Tab-separated table of C-alpha atoms in Angstrom:
chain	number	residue	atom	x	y	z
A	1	UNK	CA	-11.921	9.379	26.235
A	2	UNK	CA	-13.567	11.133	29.263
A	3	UNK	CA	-13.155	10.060	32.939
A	4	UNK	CA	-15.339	8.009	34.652
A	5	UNK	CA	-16.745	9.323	38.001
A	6	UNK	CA	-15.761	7.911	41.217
A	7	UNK	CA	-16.899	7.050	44.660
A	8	UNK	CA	-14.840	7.217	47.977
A	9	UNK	CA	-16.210	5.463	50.551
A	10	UNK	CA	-16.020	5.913	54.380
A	11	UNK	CA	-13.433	2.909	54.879
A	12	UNK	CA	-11.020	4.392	52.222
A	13	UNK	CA	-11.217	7.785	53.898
A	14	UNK	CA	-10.885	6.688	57.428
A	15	UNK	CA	-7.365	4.717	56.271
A	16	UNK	CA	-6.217	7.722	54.292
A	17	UNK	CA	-6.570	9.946	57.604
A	18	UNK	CA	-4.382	7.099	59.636
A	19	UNK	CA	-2.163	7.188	56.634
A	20	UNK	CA	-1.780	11.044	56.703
A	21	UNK	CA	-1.161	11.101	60.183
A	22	UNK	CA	1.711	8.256	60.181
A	23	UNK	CA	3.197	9.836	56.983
A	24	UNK	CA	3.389	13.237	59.315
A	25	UNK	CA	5.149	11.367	61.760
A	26	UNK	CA	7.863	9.219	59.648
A	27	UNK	CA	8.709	13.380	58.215
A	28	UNK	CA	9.321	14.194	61.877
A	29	UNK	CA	12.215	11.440	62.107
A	30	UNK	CA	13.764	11.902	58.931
A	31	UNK	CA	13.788	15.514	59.721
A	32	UNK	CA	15.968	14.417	62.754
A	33	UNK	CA	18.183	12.026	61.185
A	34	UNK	CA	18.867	10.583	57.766
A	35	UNK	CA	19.622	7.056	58.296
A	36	UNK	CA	17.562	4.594	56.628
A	37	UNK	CA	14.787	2.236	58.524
A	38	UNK	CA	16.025	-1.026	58.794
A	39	UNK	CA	13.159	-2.915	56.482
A	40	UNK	CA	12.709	0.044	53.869
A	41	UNK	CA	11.920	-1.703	50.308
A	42	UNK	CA	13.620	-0.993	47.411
A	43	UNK	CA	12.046	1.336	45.439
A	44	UNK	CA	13.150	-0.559	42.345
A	45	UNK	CA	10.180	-2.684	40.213
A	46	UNK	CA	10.495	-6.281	40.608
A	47	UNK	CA	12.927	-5.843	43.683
A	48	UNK	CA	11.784	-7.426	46.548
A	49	UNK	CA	15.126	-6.888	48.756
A	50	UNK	CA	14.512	-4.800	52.256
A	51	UNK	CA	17.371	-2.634	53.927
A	52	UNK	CA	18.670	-5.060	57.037
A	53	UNK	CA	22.107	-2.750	57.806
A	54	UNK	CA	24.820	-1.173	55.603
A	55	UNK	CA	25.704	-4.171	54.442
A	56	UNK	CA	22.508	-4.100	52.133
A	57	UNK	CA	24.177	-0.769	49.845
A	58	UNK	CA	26.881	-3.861	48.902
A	59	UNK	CA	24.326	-5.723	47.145
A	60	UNK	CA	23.378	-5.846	43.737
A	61	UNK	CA	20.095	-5.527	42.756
A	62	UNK	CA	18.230	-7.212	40.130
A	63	UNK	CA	15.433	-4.887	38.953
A	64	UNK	CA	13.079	-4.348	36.431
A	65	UNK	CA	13.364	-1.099	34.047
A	66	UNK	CA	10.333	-1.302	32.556
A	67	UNK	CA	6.546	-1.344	33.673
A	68	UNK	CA	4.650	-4.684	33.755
A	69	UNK	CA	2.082	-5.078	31.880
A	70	UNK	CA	-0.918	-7.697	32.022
A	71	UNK	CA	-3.435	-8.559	28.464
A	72	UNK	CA	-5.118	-11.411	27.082
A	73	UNK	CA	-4.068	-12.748	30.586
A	74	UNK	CA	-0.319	-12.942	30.018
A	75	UNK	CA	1.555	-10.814	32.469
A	76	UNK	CA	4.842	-9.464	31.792
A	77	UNK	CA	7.557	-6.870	32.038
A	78	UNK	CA	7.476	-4.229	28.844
A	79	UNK	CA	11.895	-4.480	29.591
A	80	UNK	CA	12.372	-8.351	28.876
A	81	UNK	CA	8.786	-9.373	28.106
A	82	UNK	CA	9.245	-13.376	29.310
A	83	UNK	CA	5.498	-14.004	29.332
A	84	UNK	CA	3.497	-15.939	32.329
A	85	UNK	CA	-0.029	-16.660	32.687
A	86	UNK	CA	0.159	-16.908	36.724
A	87	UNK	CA	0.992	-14.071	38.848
A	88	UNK	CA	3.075	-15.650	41.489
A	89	UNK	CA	5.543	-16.480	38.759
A	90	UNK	CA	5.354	-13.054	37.476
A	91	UNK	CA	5.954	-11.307	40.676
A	92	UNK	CA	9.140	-13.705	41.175
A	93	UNK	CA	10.747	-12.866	38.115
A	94	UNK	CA	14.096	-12.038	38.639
A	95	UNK	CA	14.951	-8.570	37.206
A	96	UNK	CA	16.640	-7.839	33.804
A	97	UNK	CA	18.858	-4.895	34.795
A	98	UNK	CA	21.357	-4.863	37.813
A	99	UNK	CA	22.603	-1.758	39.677
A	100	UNK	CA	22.726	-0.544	43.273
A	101	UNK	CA	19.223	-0.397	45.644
A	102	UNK	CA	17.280	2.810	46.063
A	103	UNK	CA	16.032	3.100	49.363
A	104	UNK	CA	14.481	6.473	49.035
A	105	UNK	CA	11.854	7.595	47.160
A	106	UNK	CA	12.925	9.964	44.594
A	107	UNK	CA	10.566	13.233	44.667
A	108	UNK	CA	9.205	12.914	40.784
A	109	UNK	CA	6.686	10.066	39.507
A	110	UNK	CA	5.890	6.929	41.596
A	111	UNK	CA	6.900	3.431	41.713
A	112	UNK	CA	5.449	1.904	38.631
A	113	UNK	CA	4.135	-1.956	40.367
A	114	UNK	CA	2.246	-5.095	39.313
A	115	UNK	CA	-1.261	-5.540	40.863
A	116	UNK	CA	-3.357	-7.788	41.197
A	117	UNK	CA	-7.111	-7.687	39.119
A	118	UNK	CA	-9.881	-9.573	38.216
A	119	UNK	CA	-13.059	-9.684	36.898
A	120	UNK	CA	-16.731	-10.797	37.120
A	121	UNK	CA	-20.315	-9.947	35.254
A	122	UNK	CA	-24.041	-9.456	35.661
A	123	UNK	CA	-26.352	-9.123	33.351
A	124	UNK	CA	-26.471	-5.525	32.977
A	125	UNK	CA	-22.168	-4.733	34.107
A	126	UNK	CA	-18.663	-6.045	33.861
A	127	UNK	CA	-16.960	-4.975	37.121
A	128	UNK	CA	-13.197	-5.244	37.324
A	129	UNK	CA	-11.741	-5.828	40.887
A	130	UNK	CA	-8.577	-3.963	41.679
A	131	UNK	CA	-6.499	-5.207	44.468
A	132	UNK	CA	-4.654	-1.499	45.528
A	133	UNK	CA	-5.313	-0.872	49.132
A	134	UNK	CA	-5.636	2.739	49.987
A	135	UNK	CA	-5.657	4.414	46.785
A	136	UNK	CA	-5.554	8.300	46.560
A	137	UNK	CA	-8.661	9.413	44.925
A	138	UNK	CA	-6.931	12.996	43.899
A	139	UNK	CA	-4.061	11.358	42.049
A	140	UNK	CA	-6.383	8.160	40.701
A	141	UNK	CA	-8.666	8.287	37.894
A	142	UNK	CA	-10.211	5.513	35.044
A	143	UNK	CA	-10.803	6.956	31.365
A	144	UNK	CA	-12.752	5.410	29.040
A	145	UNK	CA	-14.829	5.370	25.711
A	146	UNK	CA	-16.778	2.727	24.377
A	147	UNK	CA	-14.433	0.245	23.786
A	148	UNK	CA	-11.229	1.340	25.731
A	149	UNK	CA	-10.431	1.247	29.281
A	150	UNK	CA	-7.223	3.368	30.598
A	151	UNK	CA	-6.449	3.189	34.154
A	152	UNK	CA	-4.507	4.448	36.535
A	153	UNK	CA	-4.158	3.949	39.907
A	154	UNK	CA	-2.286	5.827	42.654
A	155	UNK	CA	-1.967	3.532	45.797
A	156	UNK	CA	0.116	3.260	49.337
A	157	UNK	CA	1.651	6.432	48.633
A	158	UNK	CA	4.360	5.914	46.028
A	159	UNK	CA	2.940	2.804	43.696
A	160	UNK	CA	1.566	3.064	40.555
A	161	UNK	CA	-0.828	0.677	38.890
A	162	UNK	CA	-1.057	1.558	35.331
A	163	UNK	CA	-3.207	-0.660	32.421
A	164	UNK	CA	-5.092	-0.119	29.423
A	165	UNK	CA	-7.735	-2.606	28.175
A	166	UNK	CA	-9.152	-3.148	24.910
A	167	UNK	CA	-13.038	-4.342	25.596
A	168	UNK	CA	-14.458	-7.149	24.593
A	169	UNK	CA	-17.902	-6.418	24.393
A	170	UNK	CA	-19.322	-2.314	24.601
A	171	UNK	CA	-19.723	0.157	27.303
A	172	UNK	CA	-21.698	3.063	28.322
A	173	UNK	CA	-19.020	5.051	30.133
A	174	UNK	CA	-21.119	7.677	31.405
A	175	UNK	CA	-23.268	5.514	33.075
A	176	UNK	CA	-20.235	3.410	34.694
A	177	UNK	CA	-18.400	4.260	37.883
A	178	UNK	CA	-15.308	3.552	40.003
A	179	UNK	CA	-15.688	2.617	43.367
A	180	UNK	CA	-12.979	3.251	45.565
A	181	UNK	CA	-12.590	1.574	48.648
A	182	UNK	CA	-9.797	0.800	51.822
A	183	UNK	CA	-8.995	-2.481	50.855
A	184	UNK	CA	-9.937	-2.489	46.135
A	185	UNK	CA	-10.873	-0.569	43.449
A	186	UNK	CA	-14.304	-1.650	41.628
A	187	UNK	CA	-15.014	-0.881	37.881
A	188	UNK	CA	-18.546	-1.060	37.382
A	189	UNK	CA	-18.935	-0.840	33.678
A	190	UNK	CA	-22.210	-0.695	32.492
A	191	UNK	CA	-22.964	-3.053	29.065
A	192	UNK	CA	-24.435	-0.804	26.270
A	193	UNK	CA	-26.199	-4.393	25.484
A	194	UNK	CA	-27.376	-6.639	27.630
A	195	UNK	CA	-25.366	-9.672	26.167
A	196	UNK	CA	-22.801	-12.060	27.867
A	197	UNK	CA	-18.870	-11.886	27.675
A	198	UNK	CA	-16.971	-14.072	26.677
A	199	UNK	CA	-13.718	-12.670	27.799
A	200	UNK	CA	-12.747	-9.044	29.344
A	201	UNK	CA	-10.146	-7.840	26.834
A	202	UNK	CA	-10.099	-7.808	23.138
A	203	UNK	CA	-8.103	-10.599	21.341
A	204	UNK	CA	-5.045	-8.911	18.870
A	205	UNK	CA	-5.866	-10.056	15.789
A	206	UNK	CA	-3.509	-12.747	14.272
A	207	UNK	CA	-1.413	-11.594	11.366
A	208	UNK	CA	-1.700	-13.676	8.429
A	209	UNK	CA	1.260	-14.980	6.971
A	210	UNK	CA	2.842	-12.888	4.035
A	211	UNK	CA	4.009	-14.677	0.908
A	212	UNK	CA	7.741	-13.807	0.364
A	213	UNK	CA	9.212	-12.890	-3.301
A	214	UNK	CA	11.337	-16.158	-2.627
A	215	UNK	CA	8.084	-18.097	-1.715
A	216	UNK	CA	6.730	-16.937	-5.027
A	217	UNK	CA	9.345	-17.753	-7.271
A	218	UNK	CA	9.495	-21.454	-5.701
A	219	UNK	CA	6.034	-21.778	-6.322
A	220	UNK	CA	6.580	-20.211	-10.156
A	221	UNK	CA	8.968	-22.981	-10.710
A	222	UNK	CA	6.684	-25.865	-9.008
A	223	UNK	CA	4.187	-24.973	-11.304
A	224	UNK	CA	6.358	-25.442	-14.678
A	225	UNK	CA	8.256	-28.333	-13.527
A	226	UNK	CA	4.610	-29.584	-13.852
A	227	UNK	CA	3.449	-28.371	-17.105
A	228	UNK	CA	6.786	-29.769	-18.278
A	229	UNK	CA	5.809	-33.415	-16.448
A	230	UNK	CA	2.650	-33.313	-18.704
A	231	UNK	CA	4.174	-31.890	-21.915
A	232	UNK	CA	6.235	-35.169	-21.922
């Protein structure tokens, strides 16, 4: 798969710059003190839970291990996988795994987070709609071939929006680009055919049921009960 090429535009850079300069500031305090902001999130997925005092390193905190994951428009967490088609329900999931809040970042990877996407299509492209505000251009990048999408998306600093797509229909990646803007991402893939849709992703195909050795041998006997039936 090669990488499709992208397109920053003046909205997304202008909020990166405010971004920059208010991440230079919040350095400056914690340089001068290490206490926590009261309203820090926890850095845990699927925790929703905000730092209000030290009473709040008492809690326990229901989090998600895993990453979520969203195809054939179920969305769901790879660590307990209890499937939902809407996305309010999947965002209120309570977590799987309990343990103690992380208020800090920790200095490897990012925040691995659910976001929201959809999609629309002309005659000539499917474009997928991203909702990440203020992605990072340097640490964000879509891959593709014909038939596969592979994203990954760097946004508000520390979150992570990571998703790979099976196509429905095919694509011309190098003629297809990523727009990146303040407030989305946009796919724009461009169709290798100019034919309709029917769906974004890929259907898995259904696994047709195997005939067991006990199946069989019920059947074997079916078969001369019958011959036996006529016989007499």
């Amino acid at each position: 798969m090669g990488r499709i090429q992208h397109k920053v535009s003046a909205s997304l850079k202008r909020a990166l710059e405010k971004m920059k300069l208010s991440d230079n500031t919040e350095e400056i305090k914690e340089e001068e003190g290490d206490d926590i902001k009261i309203g820090t999130s926890c850095k845990h997925g699927g925790c929703t839970k905000s730092f209000s005092g030290a009473a709040s390193n008492e809690e326990v905190c229901a989090y998600h291990s895993g990453f979520p994951i969203f195809h054939e428009g179920m969305k769901y967490w790879s660590c307990c996988k209890r499937k939902t088609s809407d996305f309010n329900t999947f965002l209120s999931q309570e977590g799987c795994v309990k343990g103690p809040h992380i208020w800090r970042k920790k200095d490897t990877g990012v925040k691995v987070v659910p976001c929201r996407f959809d999609w629309h299509q002309t005659g000539a492209q499917v474009i997928i709609s991203i909702y990440s505000k203020n992605s990072i251009p340097e640490l964000s990048y879509v891959e593709a071939n014909r038939t596969t999408l592979d994203i990954h998306i760097v946004f508000e600093g520390e979150k992570e929006f990571v998703q790979k797509i099976s196509l429905w229909g095919v694509i011309d990646a190098s003629q297809s680009v990523v727009n990146m803007m303040a407030a989305k991402i946009e796919i724009a893939m461009k169709k290798s055919e100019h034919m309709s849709w029917a769906r974004l992703d890929l259907p898995l195909p259904v696994a047709t049921p195997q005939t067991t050795q006990k199946d069989q041998d019920q059947d074997d006997e079916d078969e001369d009960s019958e011959d036996e039936d006529v016989l007499d």
